[in-house]
Backbone as CSV, one residue per row, in Angstrom:
resi,resn,N_x,N_y,N_z,CA_x,CA_y,CA_z,C_x,C_y,C_z
1,MET,79.695,140.044,125.508,79.649,139.460,124.175,79.317,137.986,124.289
2,ALA,78.533,137.481,123.365,78.129,136.084,123.419,79.318,135.176,123.141
3,THR,79.357,134.051,123.840,80.360,133.030,123.604,79.667,131.710,123.400
4,SER,80.251,130.838,122.573,79.622,129.550,122.323,80.677,128.517,122.013
5,SER,80.292,127.252,122.153,81.151,126.167,121.724,81.102,126.098,120.213
6,PRO,82.130,125.491,119.555,82.175,125.488,118.099,80.924,124.858,117.511
7,ALA,80.313,125.558,116.593,79.120,125.053,115.914,78.827,125.959,114.748
8,GLY,78.223,125.398,113.702,77.827,126.213,112.577,76.728,127.169,112.982
9,THR,76.816,128.401,112.528,75.814,129.406,112.863,75.010,129.727,111.620
10,PRO,73.721,129.365,111.598,72.923,129.643,110.414,72.791,131.132,110.164
11,ARG,72.805,131.509,108.893,72.698,132.905,108.522,71.263,133.378,108.697
12,ARG,71.107,134.606,109.164,69.786,135.180,109.356,69.101,135.389,108.014
13,PRO,67.842,134.955,107.869,67.175,135.052,106.575,66.839,136.488,106.209
14,THR,66.741,136.729,104.916,66.286,138.023,104.427,64.988,137.830,103.671
15,SER,64.259,138.932,103.491,62.909,138.832,102.957,62.860,138.390,101.501
16,ASP,63.978,138.512,100.754,63.935,138.153,99.348,64.577,136.799,99.081
17,GLU,64.774,135.995,100.120,65.369,134.683,99.958,64.349,133.592,100.236
18,SER,64.495,132.480,99.520,63.767,131.279,99.882,64.445,130.656,101.083
19,ARG,63.662,130.206,102.067,64.239,129.636,103.279,63.849,128.165,103.363
20,PRO,64.676,127.282,102.803,64.285,125.882,102.720,64.302,125.212,104.081
21,LEU,63.445,124.213,104.218,63.470,123.361,105.390,64.505,122.275,105.160
22,PRO,65.085,121.683,106.207,64.852,121.949,107.617,65.382,123.320,108.051
23,ALA,64.921,123.746,109.203,65.224,125.092,109.657,65.603,125.085,111.125
24,SER,66.084,126.222,111.580,66.314,126.449,112.996,65.061,127.096,113.573
25,VAL,64.344,126.353,114.412,63.080,126.815,114.977,63.311,127.217,116.425
26,CYS,63.062,128.474,116.723,63.209,128.981,118.080,61.889,128.817,118.823
27,VAL,61.952,128.228,120.007,60.767,128.081,120.846,60.908,128.977,122.075
28,PHE,60.011,129.931,122.194,59.901,130.755,123.396,58.902,130.080,124.332
29,CYS,59.240,129.957,125.604,58.304,129.334,126.551,58.798,129.563,127.970
30,GLY,57.964,129.175,128.924,58.254,129.432,130.320,59.110,128.367,130.977
31,SER,59.667,128.729,132.120,60.444,127.790,132.930,59.584,127.177,134.034
32,ALA,58.267,127.392,133.949,57.313,126.739,134.845,56.538,125.696,134.049
33,ASP,55.842,124.808,134.774,55.142,123.706,134.122,53.757,124.075,133.613
34,GLY,53.191,125.176,134.085,51.830,125.515,133.718,50.825,124.889,134.672
35,PRO,49.554,125.261,134.544,48.547,124.868,135.529,48.085,123.420,135.459
36,HIS,48.334,122.727,134.335,47.953,121.314,134.262,48.876,120.581,133.303
37,GLU,48.767,119.260,133.288,49.698,118.410,132.558,49.659,118.640,131.053
38,GLY,48.567,119.197,130.552,48.482,119.444,129.118,49.557,120.375,128.590
39,TYR,50.053,121.259,129.432,51.117,122.178,129.006,52.412,121.416,128.743
40,ARG,52.772,120.559,129.674,53.996,119.774,129.481,53.845,118.827,128.287
41,GLN,52.696,118.228,128.149,52.482,117.311,127.036,52.601,118.029,125.697
42,THR,52.075,119.246,125.627,52.184,120.022,124.393,53.633,120.378,124.093
43,ALA,54.384,120.772,125.119,55.799,121.094,124.932,56.578,119.877,124.451
44,GLU,56.304,118.734,125.054,57.007,117.509,124.652,56.667,117.121,123.219
45,LYS,55.399,117.232,122.847,55.005,116.908,121.478,55.666,117.852,120.484
46,LEU,55.755,119.123,120.835,56.418,120.081,119.951,57.882,119.721,119.769
47,GLY,58.568,119.397,120.862,59.972,119.013,120.758,60.180,117.789,119.885
48,LEU,59.331,116.783,120.044,59.437,115.568,119.231,59.192,115.861,117.758
49,LEU,58.204,116.708,117.458,57.908,117.023,116.064,59.002,117.874,115.421
50,ILE,59.606,118.762,116.204,60.739,119.532,115.674,61.829,118.569,115.214
51,ALA,62.106,117.554,116.024,63.108,116.554,115.658,62.654,115.719,114.462
52,GLU,61.403,115.281,114.500,60.870,114.417,113.447,60.923,115.094,112.083
53,ARG,60.712,116.398,112.061,60.712,117.128,110.793,62.087,117.633,110.400
54,GLY,63.109,117.251,111.161,64.484,117.565,110.795,64.957,118.949,111.160
55,HIS,64.238,119.645,112.034,64.623,120.987,112.427,65.643,120.970,113.564
56,ARG,66.299,122.091,113.743,67.131,122.333,114.914,66.340,123.187,115.896
57,LEU,66.440,122.870,117.174,65.774,123.653,118.212,66.717,124.730,118.736
58,VAL,66.228,125.964,118.749,66.891,127.070,119.435,65.982,127.462,120.587
59,TYR,66.538,127.586,121.792,65.679,127.925,122.935,66.516,128.569,124.026
60,GLY,65.874,128.888,125.143,66.519,129.666,126.196,67.374,128.901,127.171
61,ALA,67.730,127.652,126.857,68.709,126.858,127.614,68.291,126.599,129.055
62,GLY,66.982,126.436,129.268,66.507,126.065,130.588,66.342,124.562,130.715
63,GLY,66.442,124.069,131.947,66.322,122.635,132.167,65.050,122.231,132.877
64,ILE,64.201,123.203,133.219,62.977,122.898,133.949,61.777,123.500,133.239
65,GLY,60.586,123.147,133.698,59.372,123.705,133.130,59.197,123.324,131.671
66,LEU,58.483,124.173,130.936,58.228,123.892,129.527,59.508,123.930,128.707
67,MET,60.468,124.782,129.098,61.748,124.820,128.389,62.448,123.473,128.459
68,GLY,62.514,122.915,129.661,63.146,121.621,129.812,62.396,120.529,129.072
69,ALA,61.065,120.597,129.083,60.259,119.566,128.435,60.458,119.556,126.931
70,VAL,60.431,120.726,126.306,60.584,120.772,124.853,61.994,120.352,124.446
71,ALA,63.004,120.732,125.225,64.377,120.401,124.875,64.664,118.914,125.041
72,ARG,64.202,118.321,126.130,64.451,116.897,126.326,63.730,116.053,125.280
73,ALA,62.532,116.474,124.896,61.814,115.750,123.855,62.521,115.883,122.507
74,ALA,63.018,117.082,122.211,63.766,117.269,120.964,65.020,116.411,120.948
75,GLN,65.701,116.337,122.081,66.894,115.492,122.169,66.531,114.022,121.966
76,LEU,65.439,113.594,122.570,64.989,112.210,122.427,64.731,111.874,120.970
77,GLY,64.237,112.841,120.222,63.970,112.625,118.815,65.183,112.780,117.920
78,GLY,66.310,113.190,118.488,67.542,113.303,117.719,67.821,114.663,117.126
79,ALA,67.108,115.702,117.574,67.336,117.040,117.029,68.611,117.664,117.576
80,GLN,69.240,118.501,116.774,70.292,119.366,117.277,69.644,120.464,118.120
81,ILE,70.324,120.862,119.190,69.780,121.867,120.097,70.812,122.954,120.319
82,HIS,70.360,124.191,120.229,71.219,125.346,120.499,70.561,126.151,121.613
83,GLY,71.168,126.157,122.787,70.632,126.889,123.924,71.364,128.200,124.130
84,VAL,70.610,129.243,124.471,71.185,130.578,124.672,70.714,131.099,126.024
85,ILE,71.656,131.507,126.871,71.289,131.930,128.216,72.331,132.910,128.754
86,PRO,71.915,133.928,129.514,72.902,134.810,130.151,73.740,134.034,131.169
87,ALA,74.997,134.404,131.285,75.894,133.706,132.202,75.378,133.749,133.641
88,PHE,74.838,134.892,134.071,74.365,135.003,135.449,73.198,134.057,135.713
89,LEU,72.348,133.861,134.693,71.194,132.986,134.867,71.623,131.527,134.854
90,ARG,72.607,131.196,134.040,73.105,129.821,134.024,73.738,129.476,135.369
91,GLU,74.445,130.441,135.959,75.027,130.204,137.281,73.932,129.964,138.316
92,ARG,72.856,130.724,138.220,71.747,130.573,139.155,71.059,129.222,138.992
93,GLU,71.031,128.713,137.744,70.351,127.459,137.454,71.330,126.306,137.265
94,ALA,72.502,126.416,137.870,73.559,125.426,137.651,73.140,124.015,138.037
95,GLY,72.195,123.903,138.965,71.748,122.578,139.383,70.778,121.917,138.429
96,ASP,70.276,122.673,137.448,69.319,122.106,136.501,70.062,121.295,135.437
97,GLU,69.597,120.093,135.194,70.235,119.231,134.197,69.723,119.601,132.809
98,LEU,70.651,119.863,131.889,70.292,120.229,130.525,70.513,119.052,129.593
99,PRO,69.687,118.909,128.562,69.981,117.920,127.520,71.215,118.343,126.738
100,ASP,71.802,117.408,126.011,72.984,117.720,125.207,72.655,118.838,124.221
101,GLN,73.519,119.840,124.165,73.261,120.982,123.299,74.517,121.823,123.138
102,THR,74.520,122.660,122.129,75.487,123.741,122.033,74.980,124.859,122.934
103,LEU,75.758,125.200,123.941,75.331,126.199,124.920,76.055,127.509,124.654
104,GLU,75.295,128.562,124.444,75.855,129.883,124.151,75.520,130.822,125.302
105,LEU,76.561,131.367,125.943,76.384,132.269,127.074,76.440,133.721,126.610
106,THR,75.546,134.535,127.151,75.525,135.951,126.820,75.713,136.780,128.087
107,ASP,75.917,138.080,127.902,76.139,138.975,129.038,74.844,139.481,129.654
108,SER,73.727,139.399,128.923,72.488,139.989,129.420,71.292,139.302,128.794
109,LEU,70.124,139.588,129.349,68.884,139.083,128.774,68.638,139.677,127.388
110,ALA,68.961,140.950,127.224,68.769,141.599,125.925,69.627,140.947,124.853
111,GLU,70.877,140.623,125.214,71.745,139.972,124.235,71.264,138.560,123.945
112,ARG,70.775,137.877,124.963,70.206,136.538,124.741,69.107,136.590,123.695
113,LYS,68.213,137.553,123.841,67.100,137.692,122.903,67.624,137.953,121.491
114,ARG,68.583,138.849,121.375,69.150,139.165,120.064,69.783,137.936,119.429
115,VAL,70.539,137.185,120.209,71.223,136.007,119.678,70.218,134.938,119.244
116,MET,69.197,134.724,120.053,68.185,133.736,119.679,67.523,134.103,118.356
117,ILE,67.230,135.377,118.173,66.614,135.820,116.924,67.569,135.610,115.756
118,GLU,68.831,135.948,115.935,69.812,135.816,114.857,70.075,134.363,114.484
119,ARG,69.923,133.458,115.429,70.207,132.042,115.182,69.008,131.305,114.584
120,SER,67.876,131.965,114.413,66.631,131.259,114.103,66.012,131.708,112.789
121,ASP,65.311,130.761,112.169,64.580,131.020,110.930,63.098,131.258,111.178
122,ALA,62.580,130.752,112.293,61.161,130.870,112.605,60.984,130.737,114.107
123,PHE,59.796,131.151,114.593,59.573,131.240,116.032,58.209,130.659,116.396
124,ILE,58.195,129.830,117.429,56.957,129.307,117.990,56.960,129.657,119.473
125,ALA,55.877,130.245,119.944,55.791,130.635,121.350,54.747,129.788,122.063
126,LEU,55.206,129.004,123.018,54.337,128.348,123.976,54.016,129.358,125.083
127,PRO,53.059,129.056,125.938,52.796,129.963,127.062,54.026,130.126,127.959
128,GLY,54.136,131.289,128.568,55.257,131.560,129.461,54.998,132.820,130.263
129,GLY,56.048,133.334,130.857,55.937,134.510,131.708,56.379,135.777,131.010
130,TYR,56.933,136.712,131.814,57.312,138.016,131.273,58.389,137.900,130.193
131,GLY,59.343,136.989,130.381,60.389,136.824,129.389,59.838,136.377,128.052
132,THR,58.895,135.443,128.083,58.271,134.966,126.849,57.507,136.093,126.167
133,LEU,56.771,136.875,126.944,56.046,138.012,126.367,57.006,139.009,125.732
134,ASP,58.110,139.284,126.398,59.113,140.209,125.873,59.651,139.711,124.537
135,GLU,59.940,138.421,124.448,60.483,137.844,123.212,59.465,137.911,122.079
136,VAL,58.211,137.601,122.399,57.156,137.659,121.386,56.976,139.088,120.871
137,LEU,56.951,140.054,121.772,56.759,141.443,121.360,57.941,141.959,120.544
138,GLU,59.134,141.466,120.819,60.295,141.852,120.004,60.103,141.414,118.552
139,ILE,59.646,140.173,118.362,59.417,139.681,117.007,58.315,140.486,116.326
140,LEU,57.238,140.766,117.050,56.149,141.558,116.485,56.632,142.946,116.069
141,SER,57.444,143.570,116.913,57.957,144.906,116.598,58.846,144.880,115.363
142,MET,59.703,143.881,115.267,60.579,143.765,114.096,59.762,143.562,112.825
143,ALA,58.767,142.676,112.903,57.939,142.417,111.732,57.171,143.669,111.323
144,ALA,56.649,144.396,112.295,55.887,145.613,111.994,56.744,146.675,111.322
145,LEU,58.037,146.686,111.655,58.955,147.664,111.073,59.569,147.190,109.760
146,GLY,59.184,145.989,109.331,59.708,145.472,108.073,61.118,144.958,108.161
147,LEU,61.601,144.668,109.358,62.945,144.124,109.517,62.956,142.634,109.205
148,PRO,64.097,142.106,108.764,64.150,140.684,108.411,64.056,139.791,109.641
149,VAL,62.951,139.107,109.767,62.743,138.194,110.883,61.781,137.108,110.422
150,GLY,61.951,135.916,110.947,61.137,134.787,110.528,59.719,134.855,111.039
151,PRO,58.859,133.957,110.561,57.461,133.937,110.970,57.296,133.551,112.434
152,LEU,56.221,134.048,113.036,55.907,133.785,114.440,54.558,133.099,114.539
153,VAL,54.527,131.992,115.285,53.289,131.276,115.559,53.120,131.161,117.065
154,LEU,51.965,131.573,117.566,51.631,131.461,118.983,50.851,130.169,119.191
155,LEU,51.375,129.276,120.017,50.780,127.958,120.231,49.992,127.944,121.534
156,ASP,48.683,127.858,121.399,47.793,127.812,122.556,47.731,126.406,123.147
157,VAL,47.649,126.323,124.456,47.294,125.083,125.139,45.857,125.184,125.645
158,ASP,45.549,126.314,126.256,44.222,126.515,126.843,43.763,127.961,126.604
159,GLY,43.850,128.401,125.338,43.464,129.769,125.000,44.406,130.821,125.548
160,ASP,45.665,130.444,125.751,46.617,131.301,126.465,46.913,132.621,125.759
161,TRP,46.847,132.633,124.431,47.259,133.817,123.688,46.081,134.708,123.297
162,THR,44.884,134.387,123.775,43.714,135.203,123.451,43.878,136.637,123.953
163,GLY,44.406,136.793,125.159,44.595,138.128,125.724,45.511,138.984,124.886
164,LEU,46.643,138.431,124.455,47.569,139.196,123.616,46.927,139.527,122.283
165,ASP,46.192,138.582,121.728,45.500,138.821,120.464,44.556,140.010,120.597
166,GLN,43.871,140.097,121.722,42.953,141.211,121.952,43.689,142.537,122.123
167,VAL,44.827,142.500,122.795,45.632,143.711,122.954,46.106,144.214,121.584
168,VAL,46.600,143.295,120.752,47.070,143.676,119.421,45.916,144.245,118.598
169,ALA,44.743,143.620,118.690,43.573,144.128,117.966,43.221,145.539,118.419
170,GLY,43.331,145.807,119.724,43.049,147.138,120.239,44.043,148.174,119.763
171,VAL,45.319,147.807,119.755,46.358,148.710,119.252,46.084,149.060,117.787
172,HIS,45.708,148.051,117.019,45.413,148.269,115.607,44.173,149.136,115.438
173,ALA,43.127,148.852,116.219,41.868,149.596,116.100,42.050,151.079,116.438
174,ARG,42.975,151.377,117.330,43.220,152.768,117.734,44.183,153.490,116.792
175,GLY,44.653,152.793,115.788,45.501,153.418,114.793,46.974,153.494,115.157
176,PHE,47.385,152.760,116.195,48.799,152.793,116.593,49.640,151.747,115.861
177,ALA,49.015,150.895,115.087,49.727,149.911,114.279,48.957,149.725,112.984
178,ARG,49.673,149.549,111.901,49.029,149.420,110.601,48.746,147.970,110.234
179,ASP,49.651,147.072,110.603,49.548,145.683,110.159,49.094,144.807,111.313
180,ARG,47.981,144.142,111.127,47.436,143.267,112.168,47.909,141.822,112.002
181,GLU,48.295,141.450,110.782,48.600,140.049,110.468,50.092,139.763,110.630
182,LEU,50.588,139.904,111.846,52.012,139.734,112.093,52.349,138.384,112.719
183,PHE,51.328,137.607,113.044,51.570,136.295,113.638,50.383,135.394,113.342
184,ALA,50.580,134.117,113.548,49.498,133.145,113.428,49.308,132.471,114.783
185,ARG,48.136,131.880,114.983,47.875,131.113,116.201,47.584,129.670,115.840
186,ALA,48.035,128.770,116.699,47.831,127.341,116.485,47.325,126.709,117.765
187,THR,46.632,125.596,117.626,46.116,124.879,118.785,46.758,123.516,118.971
188,SER,47.738,123.190,118.127,48.477,121.939,118.276,49.895,122.132,117.758
189,PRO,50.849,121.355,118.263,52.216,121.461,117.752,52.312,121.200,116.253
190,ALA,51.567,120.220,115.750,51.622,119.927,114.318,51.140,121.123,113.500
191,GLN,50.041,121.738,113.935,49.541,122.909,113.223,50.545,124.053,113.276
192,ALA,51.193,124.240,114.427,52.184,125.309,114.556,53.320,125.126,113.561
193,LEU,53.818,123.909,113.441,54.923,123.657,112.515,54.463,123.723,111.063
194,ASP,53.227,123.327,110.801,52.693,123.485,109.445,52.611,124.964,109.059
195,LEU,52.172,125.800,109.992,52.089,127.234,109.726,53.470,127.833,109.509
196,VAL,54.435,127.392,110.294,55.817,127.846,110.102,56.294,127.490,108.707
197,ALA,56.062,126.239,108.298,56.515,125.797,106.980,55.853,126.600,105.870
198,ALA,54.552,126.856,106.008,53.838,127.612,104.980,54.344,129.037,104.880
199,ARG,54.646,129.651,106.016,55.080,131.044,106.017,56.556,131.199,105.671
200,MET,57.277,130.098,105.587,58.678,130.174,105.190,58.889,129.944,103.707
201,THR,57.820,129.706,102.971,57.935,129.681,101.511,58.161,131.104,101.020
202,PRO,58.635,131.304,99.794,58.856,132.668,99.308,57.627,133.558,99.437
203,ALA,56.431,133.015,99.157,55.222,133.827,99.271,54.911,134.130,100.724
204,GLY,55.057,133.128,101.588,54.779,133.340,103.006,55.798,134.212,103.670
205,ALA,57.040,134.159,103.215,58.085,134.952,103.830,57.794,136.444,103.707
206,ALA,57.185,136.849,102.614,56.870,138.262,102.432,55.917,138.743,103.505
207,ARG,54.970,137.897,103.893,54.035,138.265,104.943,54.733,138.306,106.293
208,ALA,55.601,137.297,106.523,56.239,137.171,107.831,57.210,138.310,108.107
209,THR,57.793,138.891,107.064,58.789,139.933,107.271,58.219,141.330,107.020
210,GLY,56.909,141.457,107.028,56.288,142.770,106.875,56.268,143.251,105.462
């Protein structure tokens, strides 16, 4: 069962509610730095803009790679941070320095994913590894089934999400999925947050929640 230090827990949005800003924005991303400095710079800019726009950051409680970059930048900008991580993984990464945050420990990766979704109003995915892909596909599956979940924006640094976009298009073309418009793509942190804001209006929320 998840445990956390005392903190207010935002209620999960429903499709018939207006979801005013500021919001809890969950960032999915990797614990590696990526192939060039542009990845870290994009993560840092996203973290700063999350803070600048008054949002709270929800993320996977990592201290290195893109996770560490986005969190430290958000902290620098004064954002509240809520980190969620399995206890076994936190023990493994005990040497990694984390920015100040509410740290929530879970029993498993699956529970971590569930908690991050429940704590968040919207989702932005930077490039990452298998864990990031798993988190993105969970949001897509929920949206496709019409379950209450916030909007998802995939943030490219170097065309990173083109492959997934093509896979989704193929699934749709073969008739295995009905709705193709389950996420948006952005090429800058500012555009990603603008898309989140637009899709969190009452009209946009209907699209984001299927």
